[in-house]
Short mmCIF file of C-alpha atoms in Angstrom, two decimals:
data_model
loop_
_atom_site.label_atom_id
_atom_site.label_comp_id
_atom_site.label_asym_id
_atom_site.label_seq_id
_atom_site.Cartn_x
_atom_site.Cartn_y
_atom_site.Cartn_z
CA UNK A 1 -16.02 6.73 -15.48
CA UNK A 2 -14.31 5.99 -11.74
CA UNK A 3 -14.71 9.63 -9.42
CA UNK A 4 -13.06 7.56 -5.61
CA UNK A 5 -11.49 4.31 -5.03
CA UNK A 6 -12.39 2.71 -1.45
CA UNK A 7 -9.32 0.92 -0.49
CA UNK A 8 -9.27 -1.90 2.63
CA UNK A 9 -6.37 -1.50 4.06
CA UNK A 10 -4.77 -5.08 5.80
CA UNK A 11 -4.00 -7.54 2.79
CA UNK A 12 -4.37 -4.84 0.38
CA UNK A 13 -2.29 -2.03 1.19
CA UNK A 14 -0.01 -3.10 4.24
CA UNK A 15 1.29 -6.77 4.75
CA UNK A 16 -0.47 -6.51 8.10
CA UNK A 17 -3.28 -10.06 8.02
CA UNK A 18 -0.53 -12.35 9.15
CA UNK A 19 0.30 -10.28 12.41
CA UNK A 20 -3.66 -9.69 13.02
CA UNK A 21 -3.50 -13.80 12.51
CA UNK A 22 -0.11 -14.28 14.83
CA UNK A 23 -1.81 -11.87 17.74
CA UNK A 24 -4.55 -14.15 17.45
CA UNK A 25 -3.32 -17.38 17.44
CA UNK A 26 -0.86 -16.33 20.37
CA UNK A 27 -3.53 -14.84 22.67
CA UNK A 28 -6.08 -18.11 21.88
CA UNK A 29 -3.08 -20.68 22.58
CA UNK A 30 -2.92 -18.98 26.18
CA UNK A 31 -6.63 -20.22 26.58
CA UNK A 32 -6.53 -23.95 25.13
CA UNK A 33 -7.25 -23.32 21.37
CA UNK A 34 -4.67 -23.34 18.53
CA UNK A 35 -6.34 -21.29 16.17
CA UNK A 36 -4.85 -23.06 12.40
CA UNK A 37 -4.61 -20.38 9.20
CA UNK A 38 -8.24 -22.50 8.26
CA UNK A 39 -10.17 -22.14 11.12
CA UNK A 40 -8.85 -17.73 11.00
CA UNK A 41 -10.03 -17.70 7.30
CA UNK A 42 -13.13 -19.30 7.31
CA UNK A 43 -13.98 -17.54 11.27
CA UNK A 44 -12.59 -13.96 10.33
CA UNK A 45 -12.10 -13.52 6.63
CA UNK A 46 -15.46 -15.62 5.73
CA UNK A 47 -17.88 -14.54 8.92
CA UNK A 48 -16.25 -12.32 10.84
CA UNK A 49 -17.45 -13.96 14.17
CA UNK A 50 -13.66 -14.57 15.80
CA UNK A 51 -13.27 -17.61 18.33
CA UNK A 52 -15.21 -16.25 20.84
CA UNK A 53 -18.29 -18.76 19.99
CA UNK A 54 -15.54 -21.84 21.15
CA UNK A 55 -14.73 -19.47 24.07
CA UNK A 56 -18.29 -19.00 25.35
CA UNK A 57 -19.12 -23.09 24.26
CA UNK A 58 -16.34 -22.90 27.28
CA UNK A 59 -17.90 -20.89 29.15
CA UNK A 60 -17.03 -17.43 29.07
CA UNK A 61 -18.86 -14.42 29.79
CA UNK A 62 -18.61 -11.81 27.75
CA UNK A 63 -16.58 -10.01 30.49
CA UNK A 64 -14.04 -12.12 30.11
CA UNK A 65 -14.47 -12.55 26.71
CA UNK A 66 -13.62 -8.69 26.56
CA UNK A 67 -10.76 -9.02 28.60
CA UNK A 68 -9.45 -11.58 25.47
CA UNK A 69 -10.08 -9.17 23.07
CA UNK A 70 -8.56 -6.39 24.75
CA UNK A 71 -5.50 -8.65 25.00
CA UNK A 72 -5.67 -9.96 21.23
CA UNK A 73 -5.97 -5.90 20.37
CA UNK A 74 -2.93 -5.09 22.91
CA UNK A 75 -0.92 -8.03 20.86
CA UNK A 76 -1.33 -7.11 17.34
CA UNK A 77 -0.69 -3.49 18.68
CA UNK A 78 2.73 -4.55 19.45
CA UNK A 79 3.61 -6.78 16.24
CA UNK A 80 2.43 -3.30 14.58
CA UNK A 81 4.80 -1.08 16.46
CA UNK A 82 7.95 -4.08 16.28
CA UNK A 83 7.65 -4.71 12.55
CA UNK A 84 9.83 -2.47 9.99
CA UNK A 85 7.44 -0.97 7.36
CA UNK A 86 4.61 -2.60 6.56
CA UNK A 87 3.22 -1.56 3.23
CA UNK A 88 3.64 -3.26 0.19
CA UNK A 89 6.58 -2.56 -2.03
CA UNK A 90 4.93 -0.02 -4.84
CA UNK A 91 1.79 1.25 -2.70
CA UNK A 92 3.47 4.02 -1.68
CA UNK A 93 4.03 5.40 -5.81
CA UNK A 94 0.44 3.69 -6.50
CA UNK A 95 -1.40 5.26 -4.43
CA UNK A 96 0.78 9.20 -5.68
CA UNK A 97 0.26 8.07 -9.03
CA UNK A 98 -4.02 7.28 -8.17
CA UNK A 99 -3.96 10.42 -6.18
CA UNK A 100 -3.38 13.11 -8.80
CA UNK A 101 -7.18 11.84 -10.49
CA UNK A 102 -9.59 10.51 -7.66
CA UNK A 103 -9.87 11.38 -4.14
CA UNK A 104 -9.51 8.13 -2.18
CA UNK A 105 -10.73 6.55 1.55
CA UNK A 106 -9.34 3.97 3.34
CA UNK A 107 -12.62 1.69 4.74
CA UNK A 108 -11.45 -0.80 7.31
CA UNK A 109 -12.59 -3.05 10.49
CA UNK A 110 -9.42 -2.22 11.97
CA UNK A 111 -8.72 0.52 14.78
CA UNK A 112 -7.62 4.18 13.73
CA UNK A 113 -4.44 3.61 16.28
CA UNK A 114 -3.62 0.41 14.37
CA UNK A 115 -3.86 2.45 10.92
CA UNK A 116 -1.50 4.34 12.11
CA UNK A 117 0.88 1.98 13.35
CA UNK A 118 1.00 0.23 10.08
CA UNK A 119 1.40 2.99 8.13
CA UNK A 120 4.12 4.66 10.34
CA UNK A 121 7.00 4.25 8.71
CA UNK A 122 6.09 5.69 5.00
CA UNK A 123 3.73 8.04 3.49
CA UNK A 124 0.82 6.02 2.11
CA UNK A 125 -1.54 8.04 4.47
CA UNK A 126 0.02 11.48 2.49
CA UNK A 127 -2.55 10.62 -0.40
CA UNK A 128 -5.85 9.43 1.53
CA UNK A 129 -8.52 11.54 2.18
CA UNK A 130 -10.32 9.52 4.42
CA UNK A 131 -10.10 7.07 6.84
CA UNK A 132 -13.03 5.27 7.83
CA UNK A 133 -11.87 3.30 10.96
CA UNK A 134 -13.70 0.82 13.43
CA UNK A 135 -16.10 2.65 15.36
CA UNK A 136 -18.92 2.36 18.31
CA UNK A 137 -22.13 1.16 16.90
CA UNK A 138 -21.13 0.90 13.52
CA UNK A 139 -21.47 -2.55 12.65
CA UNK A 140 -18.22 -4.30 11.24
CA UNK A 141 -18.44 -6.21 7.68
CA UNK A 142 -19.55 -8.12 6.23
CA UNK A 143 -22.15 -5.19 6.71
CA UNK A 144 -21.97 -2.32 4.44
CA UNK A 145 -22.22 0.13 7.28
CA UNK A 146 -18.47 1.89 6.68
CA UNK A 147 -18.49 1.38 3.35
CA UNK A 148 -22.20 3.75 3.66
CA UNK A 149 -20.11 6.19 5.98
CA UNK A 150 -17.05 6.33 3.36
CA UNK A 151 -19.59 7.07 0.11
CA UNK A 152 -21.35 9.80 2.95
CA UNK A 153 -18.08 11.32 3.76
CA UNK A 154 -17.14 11.81 -0.50
CA UNK A 155 -20.61 12.61 -1.43
CA UNK A 156 -20.30 10.30 -3.85
CA UNK A 157 -22.93 7.84 -5.35
CA UNK A 158 -21.71 3.99 -4.82
CA UNK A 159 -21.67 3.83 -8.79
CA UNK A 160 -19.45 6.29 -9.35
CA UNK A 161 -16.85 4.31 -6.96
CA UNK A 162 -15.23 0.74 -7.01
CA UNK A 163 -13.87 -0.84 -4.31
CA UNK A 164 -10.62 -2.76 -3.38
CA UNK A 165 -10.87 -6.02 -0.72
CA UNK A 166 -8.72 -9.25 -0.04
CA UNK A 167 -11.40 -11.16 1.85
CA UNK A 168 -15.13 -12.77 1.56
CA UNK A 169 -16.12 -10.50 4.19
CA UNK A 170 -14.99 -7.37 2.44
CA UNK A 171 -16.06 -8.20 -0.84
CA UNK A 172 -19.53 -8.81 0.59
CA UNK A 173 -19.17 -5.32 2.38
CA UNK A 174 -18.97 -3.75 -0.66
CA UNK A 175 -21.40 -5.29 -2.80
CA UNK A 176 -24.20 -4.67 -0.18
CA UNK A 177 -22.71 -1.20 -0.20
CA UNK A 178 -23.61 -1.17 -4.11
CA UNK A 179 -19.45 -0.96 -5.19
CA UNK A 180 -18.20 -2.37 -7.74
CA UNK A 181 -15.36 -4.42 -6.36
CA UNK A 182 -11.98 -5.26 -7.29
CA UNK A 183 -10.31 -8.43 -5.54
CA UNK A 184 -6.77 -8.66 -4.89
CA UNK A 185 -5.75 -12.36 -4.04
CA UNK A 186 -3.83 -12.95 -1.23
CA UNK A 187 -1.82 -16.29 -0.08
CA UNK A 188 -4.36 -16.91 2.55
CA UNK A 189 -7.09 -17.03 0.17
CA UNK A 190 -5.39 -17.92 -3.04
CA UNK A 191 -7.70 -20.84 -4.45
CA UNK A 192 -10.90 -18.35 -3.14
CA UNK A 193 -13.95 -18.08 -5.71
CA UNK A 194 -15.03 -14.37 -4.36
CA UNK A 195 -18.34 -15.20 -6.45
CA UNK A 196 -19.35 -11.82 -7.30
CA UNK A 197 -16.11 -9.87 -7.60
CA UNK A 198 -16.39 -7.19 -10.23
CA UNK A 199 -12.52 -8.14 -11.07
CA UNK A 200 -9.93 -10.81 -9.43
CA UNK A 201 -5.94 -9.62 -9.46
CA UNK A 202 -3.25 -11.38 -8.03
CA UNK A 203 -0.82 -8.48 -7.78
CA UNK A 204 -0.68 -4.81 -7.25
CA UNK A 205 0.35 -4.43 -10.72
CA UNK A 206 -2.47 -6.10 -12.02
CA UNK A 207 -4.41 -4.07 -9.98
CA UNK A 208 -3.08 -0.47 -10.90
CA UNK A 209 -3.76 -1.44 -14.44
CA UNK A 210 -7.22 -2.64 -14.53
CA UNK A 211 -8.04 1.02 -12.11
CA UNK A 212 -5.67 2.70 -14.62
CA UNK A 213 -8.06 1.06 -17.38
CA UNK A 214 -11.23 2.54 -16.04
CA UNK A 215 -9.48 5.97 -15.24
CA UNK A 216 -8.51 6.60 -18.98
CA UNK A 217 -5.26 5.63 -18.37
CA UNK A 218 -2.36 6.91 -15.62
CA UNK A 219 -0.87 10.43 -16.11
CA UNK A 220 1.13 9.59 -19.32
CA UNK A 221 4.05 10.86 -18.45
CA UNK A 222 4.20 8.06 -15.30
CA UNK A 223 4.67 4.41 -15.99
CA UNK A 224 2.46 1.35 -13.75
CA UNK A 225 3.02 -0.01 -11.41
CA UNK A 226 6.77 0.04 -10.60
CA UNK A 227 8.70 -2.60 -8.14
CA UNK A 228 12.33 -2.65 -7.23
CA UNK A 229 12.65 -5.50 -9.24
CA UNK A 230 11.12 -4.11 -12.22
#
C-alpha cells in the first residue's frame, strides 16, 4: 500500500515547463545564446546545470551570472502571471480523489512563489499537505535532498511512498531517495527511455489508474480520471 504520493509540479501538475523554457530562451537570447529545445532537455532536464557553463566560457563571472539568473526568474514569474489557468485539465479532480486516500506533497526545484503563481487560478493546492520548494543550502534535483526533506515532513519511509516525475533529473532524485517513481511522459521527452522508472505512463488518466491499483482502487462511488472530453 502507498501511504503518500510525492508530486513534481512542473510538467506533472502544471503546464509550466514550456514557460520556463521560454523564460530561459528570452533572457539568454539577450546575451547572444540561442537556446534550443535539445539543449534545454540536456542542460535543464537531464543534467540540471542550465546554460551557465556557456556564459562562464564567455567570461561571465559569478556576479553577472547571478544577474542573468535573476532576470530569468523575473521573466518566468511574469509569464506565469500572464498565463491563464496552468493546471492540466482534470488534475484538480484527480488530486481531490486521491487526497481522500493518502497525504500528498509537492516536491519541486521551483521557488514557492512560482508554485503559488502557477496554481493561483485553481484549487489544486487545497489537496496538498506540504510543499517542498527550492531552498537555500538544499541541493536541487537530481540530488535527493528535497525528497528526503519531504519524507521527513511526512514522517514516512521511502518504501511506503511513490514519486511522480516527468524528467530524468527528477527520476534520478526520486531513486536516490529510495522512492519508487512513476514517470509521466511529456512532448519534450517523448522518446526518452527513463531507465529505472517504476512505471512510465503517457497521460494523467493512465497515471491515476496506476496509482489506483496501488491504493486498492479509489472510492468506489467515483470514476477514474475524467476530462471534459471523456
